[in-house]
PDB file of C-alpha atoms in Angstrom:
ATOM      1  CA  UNK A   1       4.399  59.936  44.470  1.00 48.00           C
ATOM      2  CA  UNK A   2       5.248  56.124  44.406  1.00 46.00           C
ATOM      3  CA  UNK A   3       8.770  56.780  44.734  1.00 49.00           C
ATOM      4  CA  UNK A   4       8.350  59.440  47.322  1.00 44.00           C
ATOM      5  CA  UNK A   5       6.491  57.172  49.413  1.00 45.00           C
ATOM      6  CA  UNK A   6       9.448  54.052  49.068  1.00 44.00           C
ATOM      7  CA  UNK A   7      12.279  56.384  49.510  1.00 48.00           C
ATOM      8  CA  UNK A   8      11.091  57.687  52.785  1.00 45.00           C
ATOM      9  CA  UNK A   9      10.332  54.079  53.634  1.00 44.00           C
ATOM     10  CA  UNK A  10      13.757  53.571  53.172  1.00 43.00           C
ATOM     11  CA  UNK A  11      15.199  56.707  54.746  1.00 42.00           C
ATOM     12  CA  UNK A  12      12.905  55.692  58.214  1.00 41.00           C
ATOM     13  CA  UNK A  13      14.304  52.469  58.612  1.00 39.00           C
ATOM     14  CA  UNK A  14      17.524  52.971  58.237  1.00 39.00           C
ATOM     15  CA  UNK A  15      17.550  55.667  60.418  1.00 39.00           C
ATOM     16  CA  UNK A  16      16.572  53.103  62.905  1.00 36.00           C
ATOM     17  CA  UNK A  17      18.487  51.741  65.792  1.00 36.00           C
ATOM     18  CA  UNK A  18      19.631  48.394  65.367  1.00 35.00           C
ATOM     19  CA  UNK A  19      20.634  47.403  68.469  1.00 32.00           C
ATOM     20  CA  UNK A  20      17.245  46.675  70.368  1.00 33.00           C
ATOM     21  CA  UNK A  21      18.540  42.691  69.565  1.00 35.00           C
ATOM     22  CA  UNK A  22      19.014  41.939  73.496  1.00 36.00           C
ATOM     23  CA  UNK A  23      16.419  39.386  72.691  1.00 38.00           C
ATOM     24  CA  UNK A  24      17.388  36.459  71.182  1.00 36.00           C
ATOM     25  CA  UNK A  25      15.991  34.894  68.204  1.00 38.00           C
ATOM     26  CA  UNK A  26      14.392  31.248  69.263  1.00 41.00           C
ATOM     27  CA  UNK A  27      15.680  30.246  65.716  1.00 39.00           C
ATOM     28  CA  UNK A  28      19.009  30.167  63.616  1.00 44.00           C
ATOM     29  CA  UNK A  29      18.087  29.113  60.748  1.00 54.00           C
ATOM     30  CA  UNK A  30      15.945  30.769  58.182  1.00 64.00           C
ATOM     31  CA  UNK A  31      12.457  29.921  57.976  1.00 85.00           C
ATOM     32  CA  UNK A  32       8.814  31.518  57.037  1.00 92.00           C
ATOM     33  CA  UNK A  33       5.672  31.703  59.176  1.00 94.00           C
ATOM     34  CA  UNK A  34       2.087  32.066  57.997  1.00 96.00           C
ATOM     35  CA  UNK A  35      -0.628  33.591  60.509  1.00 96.00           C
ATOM     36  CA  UNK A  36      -4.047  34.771  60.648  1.00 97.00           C
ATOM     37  CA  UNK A  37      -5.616  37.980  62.106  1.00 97.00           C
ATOM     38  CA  UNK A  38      -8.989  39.692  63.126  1.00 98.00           C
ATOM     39  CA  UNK A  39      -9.455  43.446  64.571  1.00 98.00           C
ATOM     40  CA  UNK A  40      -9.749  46.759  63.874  1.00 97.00           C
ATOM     41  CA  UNK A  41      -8.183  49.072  61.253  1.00 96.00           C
ATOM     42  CA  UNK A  42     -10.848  52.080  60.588  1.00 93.00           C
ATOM     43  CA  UNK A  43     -13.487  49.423  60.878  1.00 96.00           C
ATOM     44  CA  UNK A  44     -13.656  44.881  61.350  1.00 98.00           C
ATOM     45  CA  UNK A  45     -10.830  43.877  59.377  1.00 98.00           C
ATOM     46  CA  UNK A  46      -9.988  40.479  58.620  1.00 98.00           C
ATOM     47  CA  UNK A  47      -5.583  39.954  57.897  1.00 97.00           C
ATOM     48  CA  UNK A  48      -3.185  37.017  56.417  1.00 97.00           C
ATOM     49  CA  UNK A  49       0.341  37.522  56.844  1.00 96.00           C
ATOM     50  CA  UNK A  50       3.587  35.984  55.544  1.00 96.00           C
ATOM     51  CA  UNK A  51       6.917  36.727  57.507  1.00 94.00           C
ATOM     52  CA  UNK A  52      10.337  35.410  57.071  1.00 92.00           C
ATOM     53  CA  UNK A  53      13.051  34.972  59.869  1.00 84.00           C
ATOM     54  CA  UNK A  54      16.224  35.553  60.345  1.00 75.00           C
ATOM     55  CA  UNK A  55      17.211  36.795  56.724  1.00 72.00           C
ATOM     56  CA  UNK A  56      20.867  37.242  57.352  1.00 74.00           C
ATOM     57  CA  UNK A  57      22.826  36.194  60.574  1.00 71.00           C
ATOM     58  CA  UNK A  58      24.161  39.719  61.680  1.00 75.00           C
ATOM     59  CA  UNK A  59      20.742  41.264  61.188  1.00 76.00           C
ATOM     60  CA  UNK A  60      18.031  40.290  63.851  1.00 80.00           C
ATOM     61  CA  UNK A  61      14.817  41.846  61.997  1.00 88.00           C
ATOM     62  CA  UNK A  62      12.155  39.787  59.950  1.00 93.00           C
ATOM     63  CA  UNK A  63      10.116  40.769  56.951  1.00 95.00           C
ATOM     64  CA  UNK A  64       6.205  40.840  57.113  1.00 97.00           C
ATOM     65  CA  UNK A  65       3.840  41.058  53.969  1.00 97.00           C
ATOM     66  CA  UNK A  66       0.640  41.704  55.387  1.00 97.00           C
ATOM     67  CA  UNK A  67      -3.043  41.801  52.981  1.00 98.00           C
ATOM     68  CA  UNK A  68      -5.842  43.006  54.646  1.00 97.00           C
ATOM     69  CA  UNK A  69      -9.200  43.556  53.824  1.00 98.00           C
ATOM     70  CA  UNK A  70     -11.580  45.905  56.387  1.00 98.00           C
ATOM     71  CA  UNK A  71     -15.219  46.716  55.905  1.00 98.00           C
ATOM     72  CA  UNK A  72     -16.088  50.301  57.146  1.00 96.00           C
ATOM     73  CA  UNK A  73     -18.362  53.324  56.853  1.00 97.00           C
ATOM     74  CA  UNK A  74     -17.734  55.084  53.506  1.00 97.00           C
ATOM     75  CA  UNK A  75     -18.745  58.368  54.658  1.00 97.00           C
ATOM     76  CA  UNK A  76     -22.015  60.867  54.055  1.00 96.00           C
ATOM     77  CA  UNK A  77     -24.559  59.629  51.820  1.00 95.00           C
ATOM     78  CA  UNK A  78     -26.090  62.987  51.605  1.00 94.00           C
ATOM     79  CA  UNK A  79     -22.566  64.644  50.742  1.00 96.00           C
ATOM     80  CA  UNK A  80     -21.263  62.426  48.606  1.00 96.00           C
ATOM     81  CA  UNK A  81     -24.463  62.426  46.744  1.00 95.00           C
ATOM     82  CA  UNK A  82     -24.193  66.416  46.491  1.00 95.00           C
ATOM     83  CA  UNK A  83     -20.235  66.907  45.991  1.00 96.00           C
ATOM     84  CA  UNK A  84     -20.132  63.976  43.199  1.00 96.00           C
ATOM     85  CA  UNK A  85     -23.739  64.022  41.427  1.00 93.00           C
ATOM     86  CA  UNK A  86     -26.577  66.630  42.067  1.00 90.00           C
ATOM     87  CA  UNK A  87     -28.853  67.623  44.949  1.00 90.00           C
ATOM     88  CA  UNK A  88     -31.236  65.459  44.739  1.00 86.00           C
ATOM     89  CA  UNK A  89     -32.992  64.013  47.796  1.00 88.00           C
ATOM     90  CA  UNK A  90     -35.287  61.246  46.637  1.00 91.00           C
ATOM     91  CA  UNK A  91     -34.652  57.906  47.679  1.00 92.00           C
ATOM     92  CA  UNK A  92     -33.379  56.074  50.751  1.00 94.00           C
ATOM     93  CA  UNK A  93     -29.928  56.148  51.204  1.00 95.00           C
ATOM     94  CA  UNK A  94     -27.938  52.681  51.684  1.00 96.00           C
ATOM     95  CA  UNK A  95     -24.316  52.595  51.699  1.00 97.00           C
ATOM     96  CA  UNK A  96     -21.083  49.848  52.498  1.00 97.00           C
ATOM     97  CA  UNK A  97     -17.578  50.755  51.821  1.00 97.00           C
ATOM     98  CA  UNK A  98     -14.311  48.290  52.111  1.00 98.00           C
ATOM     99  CA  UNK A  99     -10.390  48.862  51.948  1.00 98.00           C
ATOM    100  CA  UNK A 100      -8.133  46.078  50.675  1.00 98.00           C
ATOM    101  CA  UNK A 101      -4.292  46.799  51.785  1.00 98.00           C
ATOM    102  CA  UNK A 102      -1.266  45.523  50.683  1.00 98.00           C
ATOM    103  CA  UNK A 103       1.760  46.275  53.890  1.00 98.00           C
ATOM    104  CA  UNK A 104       5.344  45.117  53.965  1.00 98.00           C
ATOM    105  CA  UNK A 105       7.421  45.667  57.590  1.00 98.00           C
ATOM    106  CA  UNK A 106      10.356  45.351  58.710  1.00 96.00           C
ATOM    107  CA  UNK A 107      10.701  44.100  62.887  1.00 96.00           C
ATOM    108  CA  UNK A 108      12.747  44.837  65.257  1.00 94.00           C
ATOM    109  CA  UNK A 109      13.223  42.445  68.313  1.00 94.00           C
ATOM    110  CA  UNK A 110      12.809  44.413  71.546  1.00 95.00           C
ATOM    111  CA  UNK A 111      12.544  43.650  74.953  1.00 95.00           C
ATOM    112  CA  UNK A 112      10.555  46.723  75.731  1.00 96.00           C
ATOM    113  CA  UNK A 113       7.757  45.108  74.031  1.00 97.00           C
ATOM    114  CA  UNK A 114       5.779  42.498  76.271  1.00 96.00           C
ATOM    115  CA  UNK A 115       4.881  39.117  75.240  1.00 96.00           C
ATOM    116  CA  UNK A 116       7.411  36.066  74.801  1.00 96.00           C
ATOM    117  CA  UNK A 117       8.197  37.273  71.500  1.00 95.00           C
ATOM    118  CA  UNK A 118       7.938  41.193  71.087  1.00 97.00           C
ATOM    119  CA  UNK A 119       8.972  43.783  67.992  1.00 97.00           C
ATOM    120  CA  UNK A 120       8.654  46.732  66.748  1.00 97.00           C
ATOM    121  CA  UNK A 121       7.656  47.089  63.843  1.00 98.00           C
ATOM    122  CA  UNK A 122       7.941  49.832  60.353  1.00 98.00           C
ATOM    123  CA  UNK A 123       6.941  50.090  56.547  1.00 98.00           C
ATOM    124  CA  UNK A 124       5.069  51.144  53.881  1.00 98.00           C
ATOM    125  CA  UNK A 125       1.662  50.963  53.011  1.00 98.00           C
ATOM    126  CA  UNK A 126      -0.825  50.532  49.811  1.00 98.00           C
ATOM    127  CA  UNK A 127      -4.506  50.988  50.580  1.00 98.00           C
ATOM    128  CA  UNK A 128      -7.359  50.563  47.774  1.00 98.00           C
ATOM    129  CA  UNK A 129     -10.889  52.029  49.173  1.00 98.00           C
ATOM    130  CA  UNK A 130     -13.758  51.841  47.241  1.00 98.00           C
ATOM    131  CA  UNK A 131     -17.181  53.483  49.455  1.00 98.00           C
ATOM    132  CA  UNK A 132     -20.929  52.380  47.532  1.00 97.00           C
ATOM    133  CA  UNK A 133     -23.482  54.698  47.715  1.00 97.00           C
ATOM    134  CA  UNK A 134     -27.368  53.813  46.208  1.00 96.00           C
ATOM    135  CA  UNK A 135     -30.263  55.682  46.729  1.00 95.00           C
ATOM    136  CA  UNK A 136     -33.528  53.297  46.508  1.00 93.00           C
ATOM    137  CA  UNK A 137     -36.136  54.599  44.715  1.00 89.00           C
ATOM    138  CA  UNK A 138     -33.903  57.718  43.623  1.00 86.00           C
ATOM    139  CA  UNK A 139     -32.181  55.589  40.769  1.00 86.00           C
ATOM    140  CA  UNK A 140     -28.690  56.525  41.679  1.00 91.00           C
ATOM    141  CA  UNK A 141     -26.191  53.845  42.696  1.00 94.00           C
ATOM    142  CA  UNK A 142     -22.600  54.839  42.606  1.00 95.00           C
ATOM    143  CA  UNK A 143     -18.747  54.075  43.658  1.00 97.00           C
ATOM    144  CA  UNK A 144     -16.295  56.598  45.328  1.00 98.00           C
ATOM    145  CA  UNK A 145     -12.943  55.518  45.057  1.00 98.00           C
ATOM    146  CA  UNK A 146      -9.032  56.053  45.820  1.00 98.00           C
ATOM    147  CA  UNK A 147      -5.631  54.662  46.287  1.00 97.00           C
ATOM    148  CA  UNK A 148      -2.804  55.574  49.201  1.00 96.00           C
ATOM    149  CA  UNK A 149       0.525  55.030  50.063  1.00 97.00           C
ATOM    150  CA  UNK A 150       1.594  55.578  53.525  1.00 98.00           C
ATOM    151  CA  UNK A 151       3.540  54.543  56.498  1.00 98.00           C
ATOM    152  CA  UNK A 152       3.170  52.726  59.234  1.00 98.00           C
ATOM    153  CA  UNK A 153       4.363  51.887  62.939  1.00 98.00           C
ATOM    154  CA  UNK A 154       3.727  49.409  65.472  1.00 98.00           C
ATOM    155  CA  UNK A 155       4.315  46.310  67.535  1.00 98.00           C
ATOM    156  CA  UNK A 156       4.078  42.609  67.870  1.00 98.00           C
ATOM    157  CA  UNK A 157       3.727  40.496  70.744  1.00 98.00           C
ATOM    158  CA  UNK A 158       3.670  36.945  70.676  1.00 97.00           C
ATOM    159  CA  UNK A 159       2.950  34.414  73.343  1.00 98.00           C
ATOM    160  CA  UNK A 160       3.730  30.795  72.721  1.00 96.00           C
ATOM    161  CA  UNK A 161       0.986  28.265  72.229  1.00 96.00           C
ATOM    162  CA  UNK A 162       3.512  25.306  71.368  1.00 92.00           C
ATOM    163  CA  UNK A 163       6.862  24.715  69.149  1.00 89.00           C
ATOM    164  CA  UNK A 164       5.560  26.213  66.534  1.00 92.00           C
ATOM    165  CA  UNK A 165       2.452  28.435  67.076  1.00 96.00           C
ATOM    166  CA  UNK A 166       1.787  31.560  68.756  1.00 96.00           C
ATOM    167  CA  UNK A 167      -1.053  33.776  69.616  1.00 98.00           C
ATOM    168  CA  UNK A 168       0.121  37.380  68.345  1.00 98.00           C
ATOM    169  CA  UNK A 169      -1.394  41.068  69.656  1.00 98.00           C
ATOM    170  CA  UNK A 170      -0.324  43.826  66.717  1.00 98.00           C
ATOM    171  CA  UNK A 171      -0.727  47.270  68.058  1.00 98.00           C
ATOM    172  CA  UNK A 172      -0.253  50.354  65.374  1.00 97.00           C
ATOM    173  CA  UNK A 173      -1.069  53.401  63.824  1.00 98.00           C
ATOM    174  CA  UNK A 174      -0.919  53.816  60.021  1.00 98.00           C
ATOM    175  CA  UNK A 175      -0.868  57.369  58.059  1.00 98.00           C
ATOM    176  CA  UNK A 176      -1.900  57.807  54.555  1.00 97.00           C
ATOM    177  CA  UNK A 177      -1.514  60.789  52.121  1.00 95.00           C
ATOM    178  CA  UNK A 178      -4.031  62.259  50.793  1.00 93.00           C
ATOM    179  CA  UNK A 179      -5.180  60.770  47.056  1.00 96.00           C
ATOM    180  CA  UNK A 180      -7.577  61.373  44.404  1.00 97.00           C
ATOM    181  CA  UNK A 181     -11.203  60.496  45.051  1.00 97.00           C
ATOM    182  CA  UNK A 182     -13.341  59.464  42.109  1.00 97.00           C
ATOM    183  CA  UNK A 183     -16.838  59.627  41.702  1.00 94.00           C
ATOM    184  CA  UNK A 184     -19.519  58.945  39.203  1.00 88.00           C
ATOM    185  CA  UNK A 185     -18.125  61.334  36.151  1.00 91.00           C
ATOM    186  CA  UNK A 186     -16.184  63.622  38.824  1.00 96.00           C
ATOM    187  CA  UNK A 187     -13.140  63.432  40.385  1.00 97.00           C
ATOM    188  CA  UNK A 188     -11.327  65.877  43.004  1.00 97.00           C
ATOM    189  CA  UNK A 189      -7.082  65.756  43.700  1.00 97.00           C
ATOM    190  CA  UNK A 190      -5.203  67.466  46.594  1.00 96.00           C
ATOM    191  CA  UNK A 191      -3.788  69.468  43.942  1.00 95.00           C
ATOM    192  CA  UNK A 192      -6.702  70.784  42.669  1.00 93.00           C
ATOM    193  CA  UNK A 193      -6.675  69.339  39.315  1.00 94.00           C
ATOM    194  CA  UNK A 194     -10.602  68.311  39.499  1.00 95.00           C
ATOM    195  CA  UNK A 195     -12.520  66.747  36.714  1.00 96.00           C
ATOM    196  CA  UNK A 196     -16.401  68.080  36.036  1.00 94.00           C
ATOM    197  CA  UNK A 197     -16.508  69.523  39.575  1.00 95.00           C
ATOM    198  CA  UNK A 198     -20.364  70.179  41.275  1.00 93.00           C
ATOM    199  CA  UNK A 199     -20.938  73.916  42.063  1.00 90.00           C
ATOM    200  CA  UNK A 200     -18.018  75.010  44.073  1.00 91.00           C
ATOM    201  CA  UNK A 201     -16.990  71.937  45.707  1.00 95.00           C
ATOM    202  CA  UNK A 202     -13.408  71.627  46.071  1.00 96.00           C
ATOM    203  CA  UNK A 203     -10.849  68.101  46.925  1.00 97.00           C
ATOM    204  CA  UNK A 204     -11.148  69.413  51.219  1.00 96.00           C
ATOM    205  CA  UNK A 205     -15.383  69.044  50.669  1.00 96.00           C
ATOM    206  CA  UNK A 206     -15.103  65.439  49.068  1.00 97.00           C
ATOM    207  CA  UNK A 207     -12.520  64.436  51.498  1.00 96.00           C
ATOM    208  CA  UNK A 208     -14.594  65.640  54.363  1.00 96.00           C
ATOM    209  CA  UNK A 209     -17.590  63.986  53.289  1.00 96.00           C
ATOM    210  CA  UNK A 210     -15.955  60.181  52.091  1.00 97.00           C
ATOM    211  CA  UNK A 211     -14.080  58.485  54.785  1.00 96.00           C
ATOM    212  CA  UNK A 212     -10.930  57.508  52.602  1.00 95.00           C
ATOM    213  CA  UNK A 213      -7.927  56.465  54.459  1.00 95.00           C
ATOM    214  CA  UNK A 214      -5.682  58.812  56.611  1.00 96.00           C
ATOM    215  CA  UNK A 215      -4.818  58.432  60.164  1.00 96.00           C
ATOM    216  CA  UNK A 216      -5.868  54.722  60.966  1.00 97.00           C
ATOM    217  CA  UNK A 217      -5.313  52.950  64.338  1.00 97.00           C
ATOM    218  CA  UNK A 218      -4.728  49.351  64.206  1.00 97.00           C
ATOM    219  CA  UNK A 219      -5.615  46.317  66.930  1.00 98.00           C
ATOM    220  CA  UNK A 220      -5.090  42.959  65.634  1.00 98.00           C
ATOM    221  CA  UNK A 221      -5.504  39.505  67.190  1.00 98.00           C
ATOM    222  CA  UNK A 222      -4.834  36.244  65.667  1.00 98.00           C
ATOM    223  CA  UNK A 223      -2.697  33.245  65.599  1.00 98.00           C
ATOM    224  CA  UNK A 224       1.128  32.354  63.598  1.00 97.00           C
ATOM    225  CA  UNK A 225       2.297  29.272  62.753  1.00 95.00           C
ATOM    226  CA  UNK A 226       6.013  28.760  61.491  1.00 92.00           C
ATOM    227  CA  UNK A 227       6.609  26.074  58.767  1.00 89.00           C
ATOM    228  CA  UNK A 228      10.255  25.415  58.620  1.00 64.00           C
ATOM    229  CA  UNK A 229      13.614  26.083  60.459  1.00 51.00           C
ATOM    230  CA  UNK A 230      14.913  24.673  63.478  1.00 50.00           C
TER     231      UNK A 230
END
């Protein structure tokens, strides 16, 4: 599945114009910038990135690795108590759930994109979600969790604070496969290879009822700074 996921990576962005370069890079030289970012991404998400410029002279794009963390709504309480444990009710139901992600893009100058600065912008992605579920006074507190790949598209506009700063808008949509969710002693895959299923619960109940990664807009607002090159 790994390789799957990196070889259609590849196949997307080379299938990709490169010729949207009517915009000129501000810099010749190579050089790395570091930046900070707050928004949305299936819930508040708090983002560092690192990007480096102008890797090779014929080739306009820059590389971005991108870690994220977002805190969201895990999903049913009720359902996830029923698909990965038993039916009981007792208790009151508390729950927090998180994703960490790990993204690496390639961008594309354009001059379609608004902003001093703008790009679009591809890659892969690796998501970790882990959603808590306790039950107070019902003596259950448990973890539902999975790992993605995926893809994901977008852009960057940036709008120049001084020589070396800008304030940066990132506008995307990300799409994850589907994964194998892990509960307690049970466990249901998209191929149906489940592990001590409850009653007839199948992967399409679990992944109905847990709010794992899939289709995930993304709004981000924060601030670069570049630390070397002319």
């Amino acid at each position: 599945m790994r390789t799957f996921w990196i070889r259609l990576a590849a196949t997307a962005l080379l299938a990709l114009p490169v010729g949207l370069s009517g915009q000129a890079s501000e810099a010749s030289g190579r050089s790395f910038v570091v930046g900070g970012m707050m928004g949305f991404a299936d819930g508040f998400t708090l983002q560092g990135q690192l990007l480096a410029r102008d890797l090779t002279p014929s080739l306009p794009f820059e590389a971005r690795l991108r870690l994220g963390w977002t805190r969201l709504d895990p999903g049913s309480s009720s359902e996830a108590r029923r698909i990965f444990i038993n039916n009981a009710t007792n208790g009151t139901p508390e729950k927090k759930g998180r994703a960490i992600d790990i993204d690496l893009d390639v961008l594309i100058p354009s001059l379609s994109v608004p902003g001093d600065l703008g790009f679009w912008s591809v890659g892969v992605r690796r998501s970790s979600f882990r959603g808590n579920f306790r039950y107070v006074g019902g003596n259950e507190d448990f973890d539902v969790t999975s790992t993605h790949w995926g893809l994901g598209v977008g852009t960057e506009s940036r709008f120049i604070l001084g020589s070396r700063t800008w304030l940066v808008v990132d506008a995307g949509l990300d799409w994850f496969g589907g994964s194998r969710l892990q509960g307690h002693d049970t466990s249901y895959s998209p191929d149906g290879d489940n592990v001590n299923p409850r009653e007839d619960y199948e992967y399409g109940d679990a992944d109905g009822a847990i709010n794992q990664p899939k289709l995930r807009p993304v709004l981000l607002l924060g601030v670069q700074r570049r630390l070397g090159g002319r």
